[in-house]
């Protein structure tokens, strides 16, 4: 921001766009570990230790802790751990690592606080970046249009169960009417004593012929959401026409 006189908010937004394009990875962290990588191979490193005995304890201590991966890739290290294992004071240890870095024996990247940017590709042409950016914008517009279309479809639907619509939108295949939304309630009223509701009424009558009371929890056990809705509708009908009364404990009994 200082070098190019940029607004920090604009810069963060631009970072987000470049991340969506797959060009960078923008990672926010406050505590990055130091990394280390040996430039020399094992034979060259051995020869260097023979020629520089003062550096040998440090090189060997690091190798004992982090192993041969140091020769093939960057490895996260802890200066505190190396200092404890080697007996070298931390300040002197860091000074030694920087000296080896200057002499191109190894690559030492000291830990730095703050965000980090990792470039995922090589340098791209400006025209290529613009084309990829435009494709993302087009994709976002299509997605927004599709979401608006689905929302309007949901709002305008007057017959289909709204829960079924939501479940199907998210890819559910085994769905059933909830019996509780405005469309389900309206359709149930339209159907009146449908065959399903008639079956529920017969089940309630048969239950009460064999039992003194109908406990809703026991009666509706293992029922689907649709059946639970029909049970409640049937009970309302029974109560409205005076055939049933509700007891103090919440169960139902015939109005004799």
Tab-separated table of N, CA and C in Angstrom, residues 84-223:
chain	number	residue	atom	x	y	z
A	84	UNK	N	17.765	-25.665	22.253
A	84	UNK	CA	17.734	-26.555	23.411
A	84	UNK	C	18.503	-27.850	23.138
A	85	UNK	N	18.358	-28.394	21.917
A	85	UNK	CA	19.001	-29.671	21.578
A	85	UNK	C	20.512	-29.511	21.392
A	86	UNK	N	20.925	-28.368	20.847
A	86	UNK	CA	22.348	-28.173	20.542
A	86	UNK	C	23.117	-27.478	21.658
A	87	UNK	N	22.390	-26.804	22.554
A	87	UNK	CA	23.050	-26.035	23.608
A	87	UNK	C	23.573	-24.698	23.141
A	88	UNK	N	23.229	-24.311	21.905
A	88	UNK	CA	23.672	-23.029	21.356
A	88	UNK	C	22.636	-21.965	21.725
A	89	UNK	N	23.031	-20.860	22.332
A	89	UNK	CA	22.071	-19.794	22.658
A	89	UNK	C	21.293	-19.356	21.422
A	90	UNK	N	20.044	-18.975	21.634
A	90	UNK	CA	19.155	-18.671	20.506
A	90	UNK	C	19.711	-17.561	19.607
A	91	UNK	N	20.210	-16.501	20.201
A	91	UNK	CA	20.742	-15.386	19.405
A	91	UNK	C	21.921	-15.837	18.547
A	92	UNK	N	22.806	-16.651	19.157
A	92	UNK	CA	23.980	-17.148	18.426
A	92	UNK	C	23.546	-18.144	17.351
A	93	UNK	N	22.486	-18.927	17.657
A	93	UNK	CA	21.958	-19.888	16.687
A	93	UNK	C	21.454	-19.163	15.448
A	94	UNK	N	20.658	-18.122	15.645
A	94	UNK	CA	20.097	-17.365	14.516
A	94	UNK	C	21.211	-16.707	13.718
A	95	UNK	N	22.208	-16.194	14.425
A	95	UNK	CA	23.360	-15.595	13.742
A	95	UNK	C	24.074	-16.626	12.877
A	96	UNK	N	24.209	-17.866	13.407
A	96	UNK	CA	24.846	-18.939	12.648
A	96	UNK	C	24.042	-19.328	11.419
A	97	UNK	N	22.702	-19.391	11.557
A	97	UNK	CA	21.835	-19.725	10.417
A	97	UNK	C	21.936	-18.654	9.330
A	98	UNK	N	21.976	-17.399	9.733
A	98	UNK	CA	22.090	-16.315	8.757
A	98	UNK	C	23.439	-16.356	8.041
A	99	UNK	N	24.483	-16.721	8.778
A	99	UNK	CA	25.805	-16.842	8.166
A	99	UNK	C	25.809	-17.962	7.129
A	100	UNK	N	25.221	-19.116	7.472
A	100	UNK	CA	25.152	-20.231	6.519
A	100	UNK	C	24.291	-19.862	5.321
A	101	UNK	N	23.277	-19.040	5.557
A	101	UNK	CA	22.418	-18.582	4.459
A	101	UNK	C	23.214	-17.682	3.511
A	102	UNK	N	24.019	-16.784	4.085
A	102	UNK	CA	24.858	-15.896	3.259
A	102	UNK	C	25.877	-16.687	2.452
A	103	UNK	N	26.384	-17.778	3.032
A	103	UNK	CA	27.407	-18.589	2.346
A	103	UNK	C	26.771	-19.619	1.414
A	104	UNK	N	25.430	-19.545	1.271
A	104	UNK	CA	24.673	-20.398	0.339
A	104	UNK	C	24.805	-21.880	0.671
A	105	UNK	N	24.989	-22.176	1.957
A	105	UNK	CA	24.991	-23.568	2.413
A	105	UNK	C	23.559	-24.057	2.582
A	106	UNK	N	22.704	-23.146	3.027
A	106	UNK	CA	21.292	-23.465	3.224
A	106	UNK	C	20.463	-22.209	2.966
A	107	UNK	N	19.138	-22.393	2.927
A	107	UNK	CA	18.208	-21.266	2.796
A	107	UNK	C	17.446	-21.164	4.108
A	108	UNK	N	17.577	-20.039	4.771
A	108	UNK	CA	16.917	-19.825	6.051
A	108	UNK	C	15.937	-18.666	5.929
A	109	UNK	N	14.645	-18.968	6.119
A	109	UNK	CA	13.605	-17.945	6.106
A	109	UNK	C	13.092	-17.778	7.530
A	110	UNK	N	13.493	-16.681	8.165
A	110	UNK	CA	13.073	-16.451	9.549
A	110	UNK	C	11.577	-16.167	9.612
A	111	UNK	N	10.964	-16.539	10.727
A	111	UNK	CA	9.520	-16.341	10.897
A	111	UNK	C	9.192	-14.853	10.865
A	112	UNK	N	8.048	-14.555	10.223
A	112	UNK	CA	7.587	-13.174	10.137
A	112	UNK	C	6.093	-13.137	10.424
A	113	UNK	N	5.656	-12.213	11.288
A	113	UNK	CA	4.217	-12.118	11.568
A	113	UNK	C	3.470	-11.478	10.412
A	114	UNK	N	2.159	-11.716	10.351
A	114	UNK	CA	1.320	-11.059	9.353
A	114	UNK	C	0.859	-11.997	8.252
A	115	UNK	N	0.019	-11.474	7.331
A	115	UNK	CA	-0.518	-12.283	6.221
A	115	UNK	C	0.573	-12.767	5.284
A	116	UNK	N	0.215	-13.788	4.507
A	116	UNK	CA	1.182	-14.377	3.585
A	116	UNK	C	0.505	-14.636	2.248
A	117	UNK	N	1.204	-14.352	1.170
A	117	UNK	CA	0.696	-14.604	-0.184
A	117	UNK	C	1.554	-15.668	-0.839
A	118	UNK	N	0.890	-16.711	-1.338
A	118	UNK	CA	1.592	-17.779	-2.055
A	118	UNK	C	1.148	-17.741	-3.513
A	119	UNK	N	2.096	-17.588	-4.431
A	119	UNK	CA	1.765	-17.589	-5.863
A	119	UNK	C	1.598	-19.023	-6.342
A	120	UNK	N	0.432	-19.320	-6.912
A	120	UNK	CA	0.105	-20.679	-7.333
A	120	UNK	C	0.490	-20.939	-8.787
A	121	UNK	N	0.714	-19.878	-9.553
A	121	UNK	CA	1.099	-20.015	-10.960
A	121	UNK	C	2.235	-19.046	-11.250
A	122	UNK	N	2.828	-19.239	-12.413
A	122	UNK	CA	3.833	-18.283	-12.857
A	122	UNK	C	3.170	-16.988	-13.284
A	123	UNK	N	3.965	-16.058	-13.735
A	123	UNK	CA	3.425	-14.759	-14.154
A	123	UNK	C	2.425	-14.941	-15.301
A	124	UNK	N	1.236	-14.357	-15.157
A	124	UNK	CA	0.190	-14.480	-16.177
A	124	UNK	C	0.070	-13.180	-16.972
A	125	UNK	N	-0.363	-13.313	-18.221
A	125	UNK	CA	-0.602	-12.141	-19.049
A	125	UNK	C	-1.846	-11.405	-18.554
A	126	UNK	N	-1.819	-10.093	-18.666
A	126	UNK	CA	-2.957	-9.287	-18.192
A	126	UNK	C	-4.242	-9.683	-18.911
A	127	UNK	N	-4.154	-9.965	-20.215
A	127	UNK	CA	-5.346	-10.346	-20.989
A	127	UNK	C	-5.938	-11.645	-20.464
A	128	UNK	N	-5.072	-12.593	-20.062
A	128	UNK	CA	-5.537	-13.872	-19.518
A	128	UNK	C	-6.259	-13.678	-18.192
A	129	UNK	N	-5.723	-12.796	-17.337
A	129	UNK	CA	-6.349	-12.524	-16.037
A	129	UNK	C	-7.721	-11.879	-16.242
A	130	UNK	N	-7.801	-10.919	-17.167
A	130	UNK	CA	-9.078	-10.246	-17.431
A	130	UNK	C	-10.125	-11.230	-17.944
A	131	UNK	N	-9.698	-12.134	-18.840
A	131	UNK	CA	-10.634	-13.131	-19.386
A	131	UNK	C	-11.170	-14.035	-18.281
A	132	UNK	N	-10.287	-14.505	-17.397
A	132	UNK	CA	-10.718	-15.375	-16.297
A	132	UNK	C	-11.618	-14.621	-15.330
A	133	UNK	N	-11.307	-13.342	-15.104
A	133	UNK	CA	-12.133	-12.526	-14.217
A	133	UNK	C	-13.534	-12.353	-14.807
A	134	UNK	N	-13.616	-12.067	-16.105
A	134	UNK	CA	-14.919	-11.899	-16.760
A	134	UNK	C	-15.736	-13.180	-16.704
A	135	UNK	N	-15.072	-14.327	-16.830
A	135	UNK	CA	-15.781	-15.607	-16.743
A	135	UNK	C	-16.373	-15.819	-15.354
A	136	UNK	N	-15.627	-15.416	-14.324
A	136	UNK	CA	-16.138	-15.542	-12.953
A	136	UNK	C	-17.360	-14.639	-12.759
A	137	UNK	N	-17.284	-13.403	-13.271
A	137	UNK	CA	-18.409	-12.474	-13.154
A	137	UNK	C	-19.643	-13.041	-13.847
A	138	UNK	N	-19.457	-13.605	-15.050
A	138	UNK	CA	-20.581	-14.195	-15.783
A	138	UNK	C	-21.184	-15.361	-14.996
A	139	UNK	N	-20.307	-16.191	-14.418
A	139	UNK	CA	-20.778	-17.334	-13.632
A	139	UNK	C	-21.559	-16.872	-12.407
A	140	UNK	N	-21.071	-15.823	-11.750
A	140	UNK	CA	-21.769	-15.289	-10.576
A	140	UNK	C	-23.125	-14.709	-10.954
A	141	UNK	N	-23.189	-14.045	-12.097
A	141	UNK	CA	-24.466	-13.477	-12.552
A	141	UNK	C	-25.471	-14.584	-12.864
A	142	UNK	N	-24.973	-15.666	-13.511
A	142	UNK	CA	-25.867	-16.797	-13.806
A	142	UNK	C	-26.383	-17.414	-12.515
A	143	UNK	N	-25.460	-17.587	-11.540
A	143	UNK	CA	-25.870	-18.164	-10.267
A	143	UNK	C	-26.880	-17.294	-9.549
A	144	UNK	N	-26.668	-15.965	-9.593
A	144	UNK	CA	-27.601	-15.037	-8.957
A	144	UNK	C	-28.973	-15.101	-9.634
A	145	UNK	N	-28.969	-15.151	-10.963
A	145	UNK	CA	-30.225	-15.235	-11.711
A	145	UNK	C	-30.967	-16.520	-11.376
A	146	UNK	N	-30.230	-17.631	-11.286
A	146	UNK	CA	-30.862	-18.912	-10.956
A	146	UNK	C	-31.467	-18.878	-9.558
A	147	UNK	N	-30.739	-18.271	-8.598
A	147	UNK	CA	-31.268	-18.191	-7.233
A	147	UNK	C	-32.531	-17.335	-7.166
A	148	UNK	N	-32.538	-16.223	-7.914
A	148	UNK	CA	-33.730	-15.365	-7.946
A	148	UNK	C	-34.909	-16.118	-8.555
A	149	UNK	N	-34.626	-16.863	-9.649
A	149	UNK	CA	-35.686	-17.645	-10.310
A	149	UNK	C	-36.283	-18.664	-9.353
A	150	UNK	N	-35.420	-19.371	-8.607
A	150	UNK	CA	-35.900	-20.375	-7.651
A	150	UNK	C	-36.689	-19.723	-6.521
A	151	UNK	N	-36.231	-18.537	-6.072
A	151	UNK	CA	-36.931	-17.840	-4.994
A	151	UNK	C	-38.327	-17.410	-5.439
A	152	UNK	N	-38.431	-16.893	-6.672
A	152	UNK	CA	-39.731	-16.490	-7.203
A	152	UNK	C	-40.650	-17.699	-7.401
A	153	UNK	N	-40.047	-18.799	-7.855
A	153	UNK	CA	-40.814	-20.034	-8.028
A	153	UNK	C	-41.378	-20.508	-6.691
A	154	UNK	N	-40.553	-20.418	-5.646
A	154	UNK	CA	-40.987	-20.815	-4.303
A	154	UNK	C	-42.119	-19.905	-3.823
A	155	UNK	N	-41.976	-18.600	-4.076
A	155	UNK	CA	-42.960	-17.622	-3.614
A	155	UNK	C	-44.296	-17.800	-4.340
A	156	UNK	N	-44.226	-18.086	-5.641
A	156	UNK	CA	-45.452	-18.150	-6.446
A	156	UNK	C	-46.166	-19.490	-6.353
A	157	UNK	N	-45.485	-20.514	-5.869
A	157	UNK	CA	-46.092	-21.849	-5.780
A	157	UNK	C	-47.241	-21.837	-4.771
A	158	UNK	N	-48.396	-22.327	-5.206
A	158	UNK	CA	-49.584	-22.295	-4.333
A	158	UNK	C	-50.091	-23.691	-3.991
A	159	UNK	N	-49.519	-24.722	-4.573
A	159	UNK	CA	-50.019	-26.073	-4.329
A	159	UNK	C	-48.980	-26.999	-3.703
A	160	UNK	N	-47.752	-26.928	-4.158
A	160	UNK	CA	-46.726	-27.876	-3.716
A	160	UNK	C	-46.242	-27.563	-2.302
A	161	UNK	N	-45.964	-28.620	-1.541
A	161	UNK	CA	-45.440	-28.461	-0.178
A	161	UNK	C	-44.129	-27.685	-0.214
A	162	UNK	N	-44.027	-26.659	0.631
A	162	UNK	CA	-42.847	-25.810	0.607
A	162	UNK	C	-41.610	-26.552	1.129
A	163	UNK	N	-41.779	-27.431	2.090
A	163	UNK	CA	-40.640	-28.199	2.593
A	163	UNK	C	-40.108	-29.135	1.515
A	164	UNK	N	-41.010	-29.718	0.729
A	164	UNK	CA	-40.595	-30.583	-0.373
A	164	UNK	C	-39.791	-29.779	-1.390
A	165	UNK	N	-40.227	-28.551	-1.676
A	165	UNK	CA	-39.512	-27.697	-2.627
A	165	UNK	C	-38.100	-27.393	-2.139
A	166	UNK	N	-37.966	-27.092	-0.856
A	166	UNK	CA	-36.652	-26.774	-0.291
A	166	UNK	C	-35.744	-27.998	-0.333
A	167	UNK	N	-36.290	-29.157	0.052
A	167	UNK	CA	-35.484	-30.377	0.057
A	167	UNK	C	-35.038	-30.752	-1.356
A	168	UNK	N	-35.924	-30.609	-2.328
A	168	UNK	CA	-35.560	-30.924	-3.712
A	168	UNK	C	-34.526	-29.942	-4.251
A	169	UNK	N	-34.595	-28.684	-3.815
A	169	UNK	CA	-33.613	-27.669	-4.235
A	169	UNK	C	-32.209	-28.075	-3.805
A	170	UNK	N	-32.104	-28.711	-2.623
A	170	UNK	CA	-30.796	-29.138	-2.116
A	170	UNK	C	-30.471	-30.587	-2.479
A	171	UNK	N	-31.227	-31.156	-3.438
A	171	UNK	CA	-30.871	-32.459	-3.979
A	171	UNK	C	-31.468	-33.661	-3.260
A	172	UNK	N	-32.378	-33.441	-2.314
A	172	UNK	CA	-33.003	-34.570	-1.620
A	172	UNK	C	-33.964	-35.274	-2.578
A	173	UNK	N	-33.986	-36.582	-2.517
A	173	UNK	CA	-34.875	-37.365	-3.390
A	173	UNK	C	-36.033	-38.000	-2.620
A	174	UNK	N	-35.750	-38.459	-1.399
A	174	UNK	CA	-36.809	-39.064	-0.585
A	174	UNK	C	-37.453	-37.971	0.258
A	175	UNK	N	-38.532	-37.402	-0.274
A	175	UNK	CA	-39.206	-36.300	0.405
A	175	UNK	C	-40.684	-36.610	0.557
A	176	UNK	N	-41.289	-35.975	1.536
A	176	UNK	CA	-42.720	-36.126	1.746
A	176	UNK	C	-43.275	-34.811	2.262
A	177	UNK	N	-44.548	-34.591	2.022
A	177	UNK	CA	-45.179	-33.351	2.446
A	177	UNK	C	-45.082	-33.176	3.955
A	178	UNK	N	-44.817	-31.925	4.372
A	178	UNK	CA	-44.665	-31.672	5.809
A	178	UNK	C	-45.997	-31.620	6.523
A	179	UNK	N	-47.051	-31.221	5.792
A	179	UNK	CA	-48.379	-31.153	6.402
A	179	UNK	C	-48.579	-29.924	7.263
A	180	UNK	N	-47.560	-29.041	7.342
A	180	UNK	CA	-47.647	-27.906	8.257
A	180	UNK	C	-47.538	-26.547	7.568
A	181	UNK	N	-47.029	-26.523	6.336
A	181	UNK	CA	-46.871	-25.240	5.651
A	181	UNK	C	-48.228	-24.748	5.154
A	182	UNK	N	-48.261	-23.492	4.671
A	182	UNK	CA	-49.535	-22.915	4.232
A	182	UNK	C	-50.161	-23.706	3.093
A	183	UNK	N	-49.340	-24.206	2.158
A	183	UNK	CA	-49.882	-24.971	1.040
A	183	UNK	C	-50.464	-26.306	1.485
A	184	UNK	N	-49.772	-26.988	2.402
A	184	UNK	CA	-50.284	-28.270	2.897
A	184	UNK	C	-51.599	-28.083	3.644
A	185	UNK	N	-51.654	-27.059	4.488
A	185	UNK	CA	-52.880	-26.801	5.253
A	185	UNK	C	-54.038	-26.472	4.314
A	186	UNK	N	-53.750	-25.647	3.309
A	186	UNK	CA	-54.787	-25.273	2.343
A	186	UNK	C	-55.273	-26.488	1.560
A	187	UNK	N	-54.323	-27.330	1.124
A	187	UNK	CA	-54.700	-28.523	0.366
A	187	UNK	C	-55.484	-29.504	1.216
A	188	UNK	N	-55.114	-29.614	2.492
A	188	UNK	CA	-55.861	-30.511	3.384
A	188	UNK	C	-57.301	-30.046	3.544
A	189	UNK	N	-57.465	-28.723	3.631
A	189	UNK	CA	-58.825	-28.198	3.754
A	189	UNK	C	-59.629	-28.429	2.486
A	190	UNK	N	-58.953	-28.300	1.314
A	190	UNK	CA	-59.627	-28.535	0.040
A	190	UNK	C	-60.096	-29.977	-0.070
A	191	UNK	N	-59.255	-30.885	0.387
A	191	UNK	CA	-59.568	-32.307	0.270
A	191	UNK	C	-60.714	-32.711	1.185
A	192	UNK	N	-60.877	-31.935	2.267
A	192	UNK	CA	-61.913	-32.311	3.225
A	192	UNK	C	-61.626	-33.678	3.791
A	193	UNK	N	-62.631	-34.530	3.843
A	193	UNK	CA	-62.450	-35.894	4.341
A	193	UNK	C	-61.889	-36.750	3.210
A	194	UNK	N	-60.625	-36.526	2.881
A	194	UNK	CA	-59.998	-37.334	1.838
A	194	UNK	C	-59.883	-38.768	2.309
A	195	UNK	N	-59.456	-39.621	1.409
A	195	UNK	CA	-59.314	-41.031	1.769
A	195	UNK	C	-58.279	-41.200	2.878
A	196	UNK	N	-57.201	-40.406	2.821
A	196	UNK	CA	-56.173	-40.497	3.865
A	196	UNK	C	-56.732	-40.060	5.207
A	197	UNK	N	-57.441	-38.935	5.196
A	197	UNK	CA	-58.019	-38.435	6.441
A	197	UNK	C	-59.079	-39.396	6.956
A	198	UNK	N	-59.842	-39.971	6.018
A	198	UNK	CA	-60.866	-40.949	6.418
A	198	UNK	C	-60.246	-42.160	7.102
A	199	UNK	N	-59.099	-42.615	6.596
A	199	UNK	CA	-58.410	-43.756	7.216
A	199	UNK	C	-57.960	-43.408	8.629
A	200	UNK	N	-57.476	-42.190	8.811
A	200	UNK	CA	-57.025	-41.761	10.139
A	200	UNK	C	-58.212	-41.702	11.105
A	201	UNK	N	-59.324	-41.186	10.635
A	201	UNK	CA	-60.531	-41.105	11.479
A	201	UNK	C	-60.968	-42.499	11.920
A	202	UNK	N	-60.925	-43.457	10.985
A	202	UNK	CA	-61.303	-44.827	11.329
A	202	UNK	C	-60.344	-45.423	12.351
A	203	UNK	N	-59.051	-45.096	12.202
A	203	UNK	CA	-58.051	-45.607	13.160
A	203	UNK	C	-58.289	-45.036	14.553
A	204	UNK	N	-58.652	-43.759	14.616
A	204	UNK	CA	-58.931	-43.139	15.919
A	204	UNK	C	-60.164	-43.776	16.562
A	205	UNK	N	-61.198	-43.985	15.754
A	205	UNK	CA	-62.425	-44.596	16.283
A	205	UNK	C	-62.156	-46.012	16.779
A	206	UNK	N	-61.364	-46.764	16.010
A	206	UNK	CA	-61.051	-48.143	16.413
A	206	UNK	C	-60.232	-48.145	17.706
A	207	UNK	N	-59.300	-47.205	17.818
A	207	UNK	CA	-58.478	-47.109	19.039
A	207	UNK	C	-59.348	-46.852	20.269
A	208	UNK	N	-60.297	-45.887	20.107
A	208	UNK	CA	-61.131	-45.509	21.248
A	208	UNK	C	-62.168	-46.574	21.585
A	209	UNK	N	-62.473	-47.434	20.639
A	209	UNK	CA	-63.362	-48.556	20.936
A	209	UNK	C	-62.665	-49.592	21.807
A	210	UNK	N	-61.328	-49.649	21.720
A	210	UNK	CA	-60.558	-50.629	22.491
A	210	UNK	C	-59.905	-50.010	23.731
A	211	UNK	N	-59.759	-48.681	23.747
A	211	UNK	CA	-59.098	-48.004	24.871
A	211	UNK	C	-59.971	-46.863	25.375
A	212	UNK	N	-59.835	-46.566	26.641
A	212	UNK	CA	-60.615	-45.472	27.225
A	212	UNK	C	-60.121	-44.117	26.752
A	213	UNK	N	-58.801	-43.994	26.544
A	213	UNK	CA	-58.225	-42.716	26.149
A	213	UNK	C	-57.272	-42.888	24.965
A	214	UNK	N	-57.076	-41.794	24.257
A	214	UNK	CA	-56.115	-41.788	23.151
A	214	UNK	C	-54.973	-40.863	23.541
A	215	UNK	N	-53.816	-41.453	23.767
A	215	UNK	CA	-52.612	-40.670	24.036
A	215	UNK	C	-51.940	-40.362	22.700
A	216	UNK	N	-51.790	-39.069	22.396
A	216	UNK	CA	-51.305	-38.648	21.077
A	216	UNK	C	-49.929	-39.205	20.758
A	217	UNK	N	-49.041	-39.217	21.746
A	217	UNK	CA	-47.676	-39.701	21.511
A	217	UNK	C	-47.675	-41.183	21.162
A	218	UNK	N	-48.454	-41.965	21.869
A	218	UNK	CA	-48.520	-43.416	21.599
A	218	UNK	C	-49.196	-43.690	20.274
A	219	UNK	N	-50.270	-42.940	19.977
A	219	UNK	CA	-51.037	-43.183	18.753
A	219	UNK	C	-50.242	-42.820	17.493
A	220	UNK	N	-49.466	-41.729	17.571
A	220	UNK	CA	-48.749	-41.241	16.380
A	220	UNK	C	-47.331	-41.796	16.269
A	221	UNK	N	-46.986	-42.761	17.125
A	221	UNK	CA	-45.645	-43.347	17.081
A	221	UNK	C	-45.383	-43.996	15.718
A	222	UNK	N	-44.209	-43.718	15.160
A	222	UNK	CA	-43.784	-44.247	13.842
A	222	UNK	C	-44.592	-43.670	12.677
A	223	UNK	N	-45.374	-42.610	12.922
A	223	UNK	CA	-46.133	-41.986	11.837
A	223	UNK	C	-45.242	-41.021	11.064
